[in-house]
Amino acid sequence: MSALVRVEGLVKTFGSGEAATRVLRGLSLTLQAGELTALLGPSGSGKSTLLTILGTLMKPTAGSHSMLGTDLVAADDRALTLFRNLHIGFVFQFHNLLPDFTALENVVFPTAVREGRETAAARTRGRELLARMGLAERIDFPTANLSGGQKQRVAVARALMNRPELVLADEPTGNLDRAAAMQVMALISEINRDEGTTFLISTHDEKIASLCRRQVVVGDGVVTG
Amino acid sequence: MLYALKIAIRYLTASKAQTALLVLGVAVGVFIFVFMSALIGGLADFILSRTVGDISHVTIKAEDAEPAILISPEGHVLAVTEKGRMRTATLAEAATWIPLIEAVRGVVAVSPQITGAGFLTRGAQVAQVSVTGLEPGRESAILNLDGYMVEGAARLGSGLVVLGQRLADDLSLGLGQTLRLQSSGGVSTMLTLSGIFQTGNGMIDSSSVFVSLPTARTLFAMPQGVTRIEIKLADLNAADATALRIRGLTGLDVVPWTDGAEQLKEALNAQAQTGYFLKSFALITIVIGVASALLLSTYRRRPEIGIMRAMGAGRGFVVVVFVTQGALIGLLGGLMGAGLGYLALLPFPSREAFRPGTLPMDITQGSYGLAITLTVLGAILASILPARAAARVDPVTAISQ
Ligand SMILES: Nc1ncnc2c1ncn2[C@@H]1O[C@H](COP(=O)(O)OP(=O)(O)OP(=O)(O)O)[C@@H](O)[C@H]1O
Ligand SMILES: [Mg+2]
C-alpha cells in the first residue's frame, strides 16, 4: 500500500489574540490507499476540523497537506474545487442532499457540475450506484421523501459518483438508528473491499469504529492513538 | 451552462408561490412602464395632432425682398432699392419646385398657395379676412377642409368661395349667396359661397376665406408663382431634418413648424421627462424587488450552496445559477407585464378614433420590447449582488449550521 494522504504538523487556530482557539496542535497523519479508518475522539477534539482540512474545504493555519502527490496547501480555490470534484467524496451528518432534487439528480451532481450537463452515461452510473445502495426503487424520489437511512445511502452513492480515491464521512450514521447505521456501514465496507476506495469516518460509536480496520483517536489537537 | 440553467429553474419551481409573487411584482412594474409609455406617447401625439396636425409642417415662404444696397469700394452708398409697397416677393418658379419637393422622402402633401388680406362685403356689412388661394384638387392637403365642412363642399373652382361658420354667421351668409371680395391691392371680384366649415379654431372660423388659386391670381395680380408652399409630412418629428433637406435642394427659405413652437416643445419635453421619471421608478422597483428576493433565497439556500461547493461546484457556477434565476424572473415578469399592458390598452380607442374625454392611450407606443429588455437587464443587474453573496458562502460554516 502507498500513502494516499499525508498531513504533517497540522495546526488550526480559530480566531486570534485572547479569543484564539487552538484546535489542532501539530497533528500528523498518513492514510494509505485502500484503508478503512475510523476517526475517534471526544466532542470538540477537532475531528470535523481535520476532515474539513483533508477535504480541502478549509486551509490549515500551519503544517503540510498533500494528496496524490499534490501540495494542497499551496493550491488556489479554483484548483482545489477541481481536485475535490475529481478525488474526494463527502458524506456529512446533516444537510447532505439538495432537497429540491431527486435521488438520482443528487447522485449525478458531481459529474454533471463538471461536464456542464447531465449525460446519459452519468445517469447510468448514478442508477447503478443507487441500485447498489439498495435504492433501485427510489431513483426518482424527491430526496425530501426519503428516510434518514435512505438519505445517507444516497449521500454515499453521490460521494462515489466520480470514483474518488478518498471519501470523508463526518458522523455519517450519527442521526440513524442502529439498523440503518449498520446498513450504511456494511455498504461502505463493501465498496472499500471491492473498489479499494479509502474511507475516513468520524464517529462517536465504538461499534461503528470496530467495523473499520484502523482506528485513529484525536485528543488535544494531536493523534493520540 | 445548461446545468446551471437546470438548477436555476429547479430553484424557481421549488417554491412556486414565492416565484409567482415575485414574477407578478416584476410584471406590475413592467405594466406601469408599458402603460406610461403608451400614455405619454399617445398624449404627445394627441397634443401635436391638435395643435399642429392641421397646419403646415414645413413652409416655404417667399422671401421679402430686403432693401438692396449698392455700396462703393470707398464705403459710400450708391443706390438703395426700396422694399416694394406691394407684394414683390413671389415664388415665381413654384411650378418647377413642386415635383422636386413631392419626391422628398416623408412628404405626404404639397400645397402651393397665394395668400393675402382682403375685405368681404355683403350688402352693407364688411369683414376683414385673410384670403388663401388653394390649388383645386388640393383643398384638404394641409387643413382638412373636407373633414370640417358643415354645409356645401370644400371643392374650389373659379368664382367660388369657402369660409368658416363664424364668419358666415357674422355676415348672415347662406350657401349659394353672392358676395364681393376685395383684395388689399384693390382688385375685387364677385364670388358664390359654396361651402361653410367649422374647424374649432376661432381665428380660422371667423376670418379665413378660401378661393381657388386662379381666383387668387386675379385678386392679387399675380399671373404666375405663389406666395407660399405648405408641406405636410408623415412624421411631425422629421420636420427639422426635412426642412433642411428641402432647403438644400431648392435654396429657398424653408421653415419647419418647430420654429417658434418653443413652448409647445418645452411642454412636450416636460411631459416626456415625467414619463422617463415614472418609468425609471418602475425599473428601480423591479431591481430592488428582485435583489431582495434573491438575497433571501441565497440566505435560505446557504447549506445547499455549501454542499454544491464541496461537491466541486466552482464559484462561477454558483454565480451563474443565481444570475440565471434573476434573468428568468425578469424575462417571465417582462413578458407577463408587457402582455397584460397590451391587453389593458386594447379597449382604448385607436389614435384615429380617439374621442375627447378619455385618456389618449396609444397601444402602438407601449415600448413592449424595450420594457422586456430593460427588465431582463435590470433583473440580471439585481441578481449580481445576491449571486456574489452566494459564491462567497463558506462551505464549512454553511454545512455545519
Ligand atoms: N469556525 C470556528 N470558529 C471557532 N471555533 C471553531 C470553529 N469550528 C470549530 N471550532 C472549535 O473547534 C473545536 C473542534 O471542533 P470540531 O467540530 O472539529 O470538533 P469535533 O471533534 O468534530 O466535535 P464533535 O464530535 O462534537 O463533532 C471546538 O471547540 C469548536 O468549538
Ligand atoms: Mg464534528
XYZ file of C-alpha atoms and ligand atoms in Angstrom:
658
model
C 0.000 0.000 0.000
C 1.141 3.518 -0.736
C 0.414 6.778 1.067
C -2.665 8.495 -0.363
C -2.927 11.423 2.019
C -0.313 12.893 4.290
C -0.667 15.720 6.813
C 2.218 16.780 8.999
C 2.443 19.263 11.851
C -1.109 20.394 11.162
C -2.121 23.445 13.205
C -5.545 25.071 13.097
C -6.334 28.104 15.172
C -9.714 29.789 15.124
C -9.876 33.450 15.986
C -6.896 35.433 17.232
C -5.441 37.021 20.350
C -7.188 36.249 23.648
C -10.101 34.521 21.913
C -7.916 32.241 19.837
C -8.845 28.563 19.952
C -6.072 26.172 19.003
C -7.961 23.152 17.778
C -5.219 21.216 16.003
C -1.757 21.447 17.571
C 0.722 19.809 15.215
C -1.283 16.810 14.093
C 0.323 14.323 11.724
C -1.467 11.507 9.947
C -0.964 9.376 6.884
C -3.736 7.437 5.156
C -2.708 4.543 2.954
C -4.612 3.879 -0.228
C -7.417 1.397 0.377
C -7.670 1.958 4.115
C -10.944 1.972 6.007
C -10.256 4.161 9.037
C -12.406 5.327 11.936
C -11.683 8.723 13.448
C -12.473 8.822 17.158
C -12.169 11.383 19.916
C -14.218 13.353 22.391
C -16.569 16.044 21.243
C -14.677 19.191 20.376
C -11.419 17.346 19.857
C -11.163 18.518 16.269
C -12.401 15.558 14.212
C -14.622 17.671 11.977
C -11.898 20.279 11.673
C -9.437 17.628 10.470
C -11.922 16.192 7.972
C -12.640 19.675 6.624
C -8.957 20.330 6.058
C -8.463 16.903 4.477
C -11.424 17.690 2.223
C -9.734 20.942 1.081
C -12.720 22.944 2.295
C -10.501 24.824 4.748
C -6.800 25.595 4.937
C -4.688 24.787 7.998
C -3.064 27.621 9.949
C 0.228 25.763 9.636
C 1.523 22.362 8.534
C 1.572 20.470 5.290
C -1.155 18.616 3.442
C -0.631 16.595 0.321
C -2.704 14.052 -1.520
C -1.806 12.030 -4.601
C 1.494 13.900 -4.610
C -0.212 17.306 -4.869
C 0.586 20.027 -2.343
C -2.889 21.163 -1.348
C -1.825 23.976 0.986
C -0.414 25.985 -1.889
C -3.285 25.378 -4.336
C -5.840 28.124 -5.080
C -9.617 27.896 -4.808
C -10.140 27.005 -8.447
C -7.590 24.192 -8.393
C -8.947 22.859 -5.093
C -12.510 22.866 -6.420
C -11.485 20.667 -9.338
C -9.296 18.483 -7.135
C -12.183 17.936 -4.730
C -14.514 17.134 -7.559
C -12.191 14.509 -9.019
C -10.600 12.905 -5.981
C -12.639 13.422 -2.821
C -16.157 12.345 -1.859
C -18.068 13.666 1.155
C -20.767 12.312 3.415
C -21.978 14.733 6.075
C -24.167 14.233 9.116
C -26.723 16.961 8.281
C -27.538 18.969 5.193
C -26.325 16.286 2.935
C -28.607 16.315 -0.096
C -30.034 19.015 -2.297
C -33.666 18.975 -1.142
C -35.287 20.080 -4.416
C -33.666 17.341 -6.469
C -34.378 13.621 -6.851
C -32.105 10.871 -5.530
C -30.615 10.321 -8.983
C -30.109 14.036 -9.620
C -28.238 14.297 -6.327
C -26.038 11.340 -7.160
C -25.029 12.583 -10.610
C -24.365 16.147 -9.395
C -20.554 15.812 -9.012
C -20.234 14.616 -12.616
C -22.840 16.954 -14.101
C -21.375 20.063 -12.498
C -18.014 19.285 -14.085
C -19.383 18.321 -17.507
C -21.923 21.147 -17.658
C -24.876 18.824 -18.157
C -26.355 15.515 -17.040
C -25.104 12.990 -19.576
C -26.730 9.611 -20.213
C -23.510 7.919 -19.084
C -23.622 9.792 -15.780
C -27.252 8.785 -15.247
C -26.441 5.159 -15.942
C -23.677 5.212 -13.341
C -25.950 7.037 -10.900
C -28.631 4.367 -11.293
C -26.084 1.588 -10.777
C -24.793 3.221 -7.602
C -28.292 3.712 -6.227
C -29.150 0.094 -7.037
C -26.028 -0.982 -5.255
C -27.123 1.026 -2.210
C -30.427 -0.879 -2.278
C -32.321 2.154 -3.577
C -33.340 0.925 -7.035
C -36.960 1.737 -6.176
C -36.160 5.252 -5.030
C -34.190 6.561 -8.005
C -36.643 9.294 -8.973
C -37.852 10.057 -5.464
C -37.591 13.643 -4.282
C -34.994 13.421 -1.530
C -37.349 15.154 0.891
C -39.489 11.997 0.863
C -36.656 9.626 1.811
C -35.984 8.248 5.302
C -32.832 9.231 7.184
C -31.060 5.970 6.360
C -32.056 6.214 2.704
C -30.763 9.787 2.532
C -27.373 8.728 3.906
C -27.169 5.896 1.379
C -27.930 8.373 -1.424
C -25.145 10.537 0.016
C -22.737 7.595 -0.078
C -23.702 6.893 -3.684
C -23.082 10.551 -4.551
C -19.716 10.518 -2.749
C -18.701 7.602 -5.010
C -20.015 9.105 -8.257
C -16.694 10.404 -9.596
C -14.777 7.312 -8.391
C -12.771 9.346 -5.849
C -9.687 7.939 -4.151
C -10.809 9.277 -0.785
C -14.218 9.505 0.888
C -14.509 11.605 4.036
C -17.543 10.895 6.216
C -18.295 13.069 9.252
C -20.544 11.088 11.587
C -22.478 9.632 8.644
C -24.542 7.455 10.961
C -24.922 9.996 13.751
C -28.594 10.541 13.013
C -29.526 6.953 12.259
C -30.840 4.100 14.383
C -28.697 1.025 14.859
C -30.151 -0.976 11.951
C -29.866 1.872 9.458
C -26.361 2.716 10.710
C -25.239 -0.894 10.242
C -26.683 -0.973 6.739
C -24.746 2.154 5.748
C -21.531 0.800 7.295
C -21.960 -2.542 5.552
C -22.201 -0.764 2.209
C -19.139 1.349 2.958
C -17.133 -1.764 3.891
C -18.277 -3.465 0.726
C -17.226 -0.580 -1.509
C -13.908 -0.327 0.335
C -13.259 -4.018 -0.176
C -14.437 -4.209 -3.803
C -13.131 -0.928 -5.179
C -10.291 -0.103 -2.831
C -11.721 3.340 -2.062
C -10.095 4.892 1.012
C -12.535 5.932 3.751
C -12.029 8.112 6.807
C -15.097 8.051 9.030
C -15.503 10.114 12.187
C -17.772 8.613 14.816
C -18.568 8.506 18.498
C -19.878 4.950 18.133
C -17.417 2.226 19.221
C -19.488 -0.356 17.415
C -19.151 1.531 14.136
C -15.466 2.098 14.761
C -14.924 -1.600 15.347
C -16.119 -2.271 11.792
C -13.145 -0.332 10.483
C -9.748 -1.941 10.127
C -7.905 1.041 11.592
C -8.827 3.445 14.368
C -7.298 6.880 14.822
C -8.003 8.744 18.065
C -7.686 12.511 18.251
C -7.236 14.338 21.525
C -5.810 17.709 22.485
C -5.252 18.505 18.836
C -2.983 15.596 18.045
C -3.347 11.909 17.214
C -3.261 10.010 20.481
C -3.828 6.507 19.289
C -24.213 26.366 -18.871
C -27.147 24.058 -19.381
C -26.723 22.502 -15.957
C -26.753 25.855 -14.152
C -29.968 26.644 -16.045
C -31.500 23.371 -14.875
C -30.659 24.151 -11.273
C -31.900 27.734 -11.574
C -35.224 26.531 -12.976
C -35.494 23.911 -10.237
C -34.926 26.511 -7.568
C -37.595 28.736 -9.058
C -40.136 25.933 -9.410
C -39.363 24.531 -5.944
C -41.087 27.473 -4.287
C -43.827 28.150 -6.804
C -45.905 30.575 -4.774
C -42.890 32.713 -3.939
C -41.679 32.754 -7.531
C -45.182 33.533 -8.784
C -45.429 36.516 -6.439
C -42.014 37.754 -7.477
C -42.831 37.446 -11.180
C -46.152 39.186 -10.558
C -44.343 42.016 -8.780
C -41.994 42.426 -11.735
C -44.954 42.234 -14.116
C -46.705 45.088 -12.291
C -43.592 47.231 -12.730
C -43.436 46.369 -16.432
C -47.164 47.013 -16.755
C -46.683 50.516 -15.351
C -43.771 51.027 -17.731
C -45.831 49.977 -20.752
C -48.869 51.950 -19.632
C -46.814 55.092 -19.069
C -45.139 54.719 -22.470
C -48.495 54.372 -24.200
C -49.961 57.304 -22.277
C -47.050 59.714 -22.701
C -46.624 58.744 -26.363
C -50.356 58.937 -27.039
C -50.696 62.226 -25.210
C -47.816 63.762 -27.141
C -49.301 62.639 -30.445
C -52.716 63.851 -29.393
C -51.447 67.281 -28.405
C -49.375 67.530 -31.578
C -52.224 66.497 -33.835
C -54.500 69.000 -32.084
C -52.015 71.829 -32.352
C -50.008 71.213 -35.492
C -51.923 68.428 -37.208
C -53.885 70.960 -39.264
C -51.048 73.291 -40.022
C -48.194 73.123 -42.432
C -45.296 71.089 -41.076
C -42.797 72.696 -43.354
C -43.475 76.030 -45.034
C -41.668 77.745 -47.863
C -42.245 81.478 -47.814
C -41.470 83.945 -50.499
C -38.583 85.956 -49.155
C -39.465 89.547 -48.529
C -37.080 91.395 -50.720
C -34.739 93.204 -48.373
C -33.742 96.685 -49.436
C -30.810 96.109 -51.709
C -27.939 98.460 -51.103
C -25.176 99.137 -53.526
C -22.034 100.293 -51.747
C -18.943 101.701 -53.412
C -15.492 100.384 -52.513
C -14.938 103.608 -50.560
C -17.994 102.964 -48.443
C -20.482 105.372 -49.997
C -23.971 104.194 -50.529
C -24.545 104.468 -54.211
C -28.061 103.220 -54.529
C -30.889 101.768 -52.455
C -33.763 99.784 -53.864
C -36.711 100.326 -51.572
C -38.820 97.435 -50.450
C -41.875 97.357 -52.633
C -45.084 98.592 -51.093
C -46.987 95.952 -52.947
C -46.073 92.314 -52.850
C -42.801 91.928 -54.645
C -41.680 88.608 -53.276
C -43.078 85.595 -55.075
C -42.068 82.043 -55.595
C -42.093 82.518 -59.301
C -40.577 79.146 -60.015
C -43.070 77.267 -57.794
C -44.202 75.103 -60.662
C -40.733 73.663 -61.068
C -40.124 73.222 -57.326
C -43.255 71.274 -56.518
C -42.446 67.938 -58.187
C -38.998 68.134 -56.600
C -40.437 68.668 -53.119
C -43.064 65.971 -53.585
C -40.260 63.486 -54.233
C -38.594 64.168 -50.877
C -38.947 61.229 -48.502
C -41.559 61.759 -45.779
C -43.528 64.403 -47.707
C -47.193 63.417 -47.951
C -48.729 66.572 -49.402
C -47.624 69.806 -51.023
C -49.905 72.800 -51.341
C -48.871 75.870 -53.366
C -50.783 78.906 -52.144
C -51.326 82.567 -52.745
C -52.185 84.377 -49.537
C -53.143 87.916 -48.806
C -55.534 90.229 -46.986
C -58.903 91.378 -48.207
C -62.393 92.664 -47.403
C -65.530 90.657 -47.749
C -68.644 92.653 -48.441
C -72.246 91.528 -48.280
C -74.675 94.339 -48.641
C -73.753 96.932 -46.052
C -71.644 94.576 -43.980
C -67.882 94.359 -44.346
C -65.419 91.975 -42.758
C -61.671 91.930 -42.914
C -60.488 88.488 -43.959
C -57.319 86.629 -44.780
C -57.543 85.093 -48.214
C -55.901 81.842 -49.211
C -55.840 80.654 -52.771
C -55.632 76.875 -52.946
C -54.987 74.703 -55.942
C -58.229 72.951 -56.910
C -57.890 69.289 -56.015
C -55.558 70.040 -53.116
C -58.034 71.887 -50.908
C -57.605 69.497 -47.983
C -53.876 68.879 -48.324
C -52.922 70.816 -45.193
C -56.027 71.968 -43.340
C -58.538 69.150 -43.653
C -61.277 71.368 -45.129
C -63.194 68.361 -46.396
C -63.427 66.963 -42.882
C -64.653 70.220 -41.390
C -67.420 71.052 -43.877
C -70.788 71.635 -42.280
C -72.541 72.805 -45.428
C -71.710 72.601 -49.093
C -68.413 71.240 -50.385
C -64.744 72.057 -49.987
C -64.177 71.817 -53.702
C -62.986 75.148 -55.040
C -63.478 76.395 -58.554
C -63.481 79.623 -60.400
C -65.910 82.105 -58.794
C -66.383 80.016 -55.654
C -65.524 80.815 -52.053
C -65.475 78.670 -48.912
C -65.468 80.199 -45.454
C -65.988 79.489 -41.744
C -69.189 79.119 -39.810
C -68.477 82.106 -37.548
C -67.850 84.428 -40.473
C -70.972 83.163 -42.202
C -72.973 83.835 -39.046
C -71.436 87.302 -38.602
C -72.412 88.292 -42.121
C -75.628 86.196 -42.108
C -74.477 84.336 -45.166
C -76.077 81.258 -46.662
C -74.929 78.764 -49.291
C -75.284 79.960 -52.842
C -75.238 83.655 -51.952
C -73.039 86.066 -53.844
C -70.511 88.271 -52.119
C -67.824 90.709 -53.035
C -64.205 90.062 -52.139
C -61.767 92.932 -52.460
C -58.052 92.377 -52.141
C -55.722 94.721 -50.274
C -54.413 95.653 -53.692
C -57.815 96.957 -54.657
C -58.891 94.247 -57.080
C -62.363 92.983 -56.372
C -64.411 90.119 -57.662
C -67.845 88.597 -57.118
C -67.885 85.092 -55.628
C -70.517 82.490 -54.794
C -70.473 80.882 -51.311
C -70.123 77.151 -51.995
C -69.135 75.779 -48.603
C -69.123 76.534 -44.871
C -66.724 74.815 -42.495
C -66.114 74.651 -38.769
C -62.601 73.754 -37.627
C -62.953 74.671 -33.962
C -60.154 77.183 -34.404
C -61.686 80.620 -33.794
C -59.250 82.506 -35.989
C -59.829 80.307 -38.996
C -63.575 80.043 -38.485
C -64.057 83.829 -38.182
C -61.623 85.330 -40.627
C -60.324 82.884 -43.237
C -61.713 82.538 -46.704
C -60.555 80.066 -49.306
C -60.680 80.602 -53.021
C -59.168 78.771 -55.938
C -55.618 79.580 -56.982
C -56.746 81.171 -60.303
C -59.173 83.441 -58.418
C -56.374 84.453 -56.066
C -54.125 85.214 -59.065
C -56.685 87.712 -60.269
C -57.255 89.212 -56.804
C -53.605 89.673 -56.029
C -52.479 90.438 -59.549
C -50.111 87.560 -59.659
C -50.215 85.901 -63.067
C -47.626 83.332 -62.065
C -45.878 81.949 -58.996
C -47.220 81.636 -55.459
C -46.521 83.301 -52.107
C -46.041 80.174 -50.059
C -45.793 76.455 -50.336
C -47.133 74.398 -47.439
C -45.879 70.877 -46.934
C -47.299 68.081 -44.811
C -45.097 65.264 -43.524
C -45.768 61.706 -42.489
C -43.766 62.263 -39.313
C -44.091 65.528 -37.432
C -40.781 64.958 -35.718
C -38.963 64.844 -39.039
C -39.814 68.475 -39.795
C -36.408 69.935 -38.916
C -34.477 67.387 -40.956
C -36.875 67.546 -43.883
C -36.805 71.350 -43.909
C -33.031 71.217 -44.110
C -33.172 68.748 -46.957
C -35.626 70.851 -48.946
C -33.568 73.961 -48.288
C -30.526 72.160 -49.615
C -32.483 71.006 -52.642
C -34.132 74.306 -53.588
C -32.169 77.033 -51.837
C -35.473 78.528 -50.674
C -36.443 79.887 -47.262
C -37.798 76.694 -45.705
C -39.238 76.852 -42.196
C -40.230 73.815 -40.089
C -43.201 74.072 -37.721
C -40.861 73.737 -34.775
C -39.525 77.252 -35.433
C -41.424 79.408 -32.999
C -43.047 76.440 -31.292
C -40.662 76.540 -28.339
C -43.391 76.497 -25.705
C -45.081 73.509 -27.226
C -41.779 71.706 -27.480
C -40.979 72.544 -23.868
C -44.340 71.258 -22.692
C -43.923 68.018 -24.626
C -40.402 67.696 -23.309
C -41.517 68.167 -19.709
C -44.180 65.561 -20.279
C -41.634 63.125 -21.693
C -39.351 63.795 -18.723
C -42.186 62.943 -16.349
C -42.633 59.728 -18.274
C -38.943 58.832 -18.010
C -39.049 59.600 -14.320
C -42.006 57.306 -13.664
C -40.602 54.575 -15.888
C -37.266 54.764 -14.089
C -39.072 54.324 -10.799
C -40.874 51.278 -12.144
C -37.495 49.808 -13.145
C -35.878 50.644 -9.817
C -38.749 48.950 -8.003
C -38.191 45.863 -10.134
C -34.464 45.837 -9.401
C -34.953 46.236 -5.653
C -37.680 43.594 -5.565
C -35.637 41.022 -7.475
C -32.476 41.774 -5.495
C -34.155 41.375 -2.117
C -36.000 38.211 -3.084
C -32.845 36.599 -4.450
C -30.796 37.712 -1.457
C -33.326 35.992 0.781
C -33.148 32.866 -1.359
C -29.344 32.954 -1.214
C -29.541 33.025 2.559
C -32.100 30.248 2.755
C -30.047 28.022 0.466
C -26.688 28.530 2.171
C -26.363 24.859 3.221
C -27.131 23.683 -0.311
C -24.661 26.129 -1.762
C -22.117 24.728 0.694
C -22.864 21.183 -0.432
C -22.547 22.136 -4.098
C -19.233 23.843 -3.421
C -17.999 20.753 -1.523
C -19.036 18.553 -4.461
C -16.833 20.572 -6.787
C -19.067 23.412 -7.989
C -16.918 26.485 -8.602
C -17.826 29.999 -7.511
C -18.591 30.872 -11.129
C -21.153 28.088 -11.314
C -22.935 29.418 -8.222
C -22.945 32.932 -9.697
C -24.444 31.645 -12.948
C -27.175 29.735 -11.073
C -28.337 32.867 -9.262
C -27.931 35.294 -12.144
C -29.916 32.884 -14.326
C -32.693 32.918 -11.751
C -32.711 36.704 -11.921
C -32.768 36.673 -15.722
C -35.612 34.151 -15.811
C -37.674 36.169 -13.325
C -37.039 39.287 -15.397
C -37.983 37.542 -18.630
C -41.176 35.998 -17.223
C -42.198 39.187 -15.437
C -41.334 41.240 -18.502
C -43.367 39.067 -20.874
C -46.278 38.915 -18.452
C -46.253 42.662 -17.722
C -45.966 43.563 -21.401
C -48.777 41.120 -22.241
C -51.026 42.485 -19.512
C -50.181 46.024 -20.579
C -51.136 45.227 -24.157
C -54.431 43.661 -23.041
C -55.192 46.632 -20.811
C -54.575 49.036 -23.711
C -56.783 47.127 -26.154
C -60.088 48.745 -25.037
C -58.749 52.257 -25.625
C -59.769 53.773 -28.953
C -57.085 53.927 -31.608
C -55.374 57.193 -32.447
C -57.695 57.785 -35.389
C -60.898 57.003 -33.493
C -59.971 58.981 -30.435
C -62.786 60.666 -28.510
C -62.124 63.655 -26.277
C -62.725 62.965 -22.585
C -60.798 59.713 -22.312
C -57.065 59.118 -21.962
C -55.376 59.228 -25.381
C -53.640 55.866 -24.890
C -51.678 54.697 -27.903
C -51.346 50.917 -27.883
C -48.673 51.105 -30.571
C -46.402 53.117 -28.273
C -46.237 50.622 -25.389
C -42.441 50.138 -25.820
C -43.001 46.431 -25.190
C -39.627 45.254 -26.444
C -37.793 47.980 -24.562
C -39.748 47.188 -21.391
C -38.850 43.496 -21.603
C -35.207 44.156 -22.469
C -34.714 46.689 -19.688
C -36.459 44.402 -17.210
C -34.255 41.422 -18.070
C -31.149 43.627 -17.844
C -32.398 45.128 -14.575
C -33.129 41.712 -13.110
C -29.687 40.447 -14.109
C -28.162 43.529 -12.501
C -30.285 42.926 -9.414
C -29.109 39.336 -9.139
C -25.405 40.157 -9.230
C -25.226 41.139 -5.564
C -27.083 38.025 -4.303
C -25.109 35.842 -6.703
C -21.819 37.172 -5.391
C -23.024 36.647 -1.839
C -23.898 33.075 -2.759
C -20.496 32.478 -4.338
C -18.808 33.697 -1.173
C -20.677 31.229 1.049
C -18.123 29.264 3.071
C -18.955 25.575 2.607
C -17.669 24.682 6.083
C -19.888 27.021 8.074
C -22.814 26.515 5.708
C -22.760 22.741 6.095
C -22.179 22.733 9.856
C -25.061 25.146 10.503
N -15.292 28.208 12.741
C -14.923 28.037 14.013
N -14.630 29.106 14.787
C -14.251 28.959 16.055
N -14.139 27.790 16.659
C -14.406 26.671 15.973
C -14.816 26.748 14.606
N -15.016 25.490 14.153
C -14.741 24.671 15.210
N -14.398 25.369 16.273
C -13.999 24.839 17.591
O -13.022 23.849 17.353
C -13.191 22.812 18.249
C -13.229 21.500 17.488
O -14.420 21.438 16.726
P -14.774 20.199 15.824
O -16.086 20.441 15.230
O -13.664 19.904 14.935
O -14.873 19.054 16.908
P -15.381 17.575 16.735
O -14.310 16.690 17.209
O -15.875 17.342 15.372
O -16.590 17.541 17.745
P -17.956 16.723 17.629
O -17.576 15.315 17.988
O -18.822 17.321 18.653
O -18.442 16.843 16.267
C -14.436 23.080 19.056
O -14.076 23.596 20.336
C -15.139 24.119 18.237
O -15.857 24.989 19.092
Mg -17.692 17.018 14.463
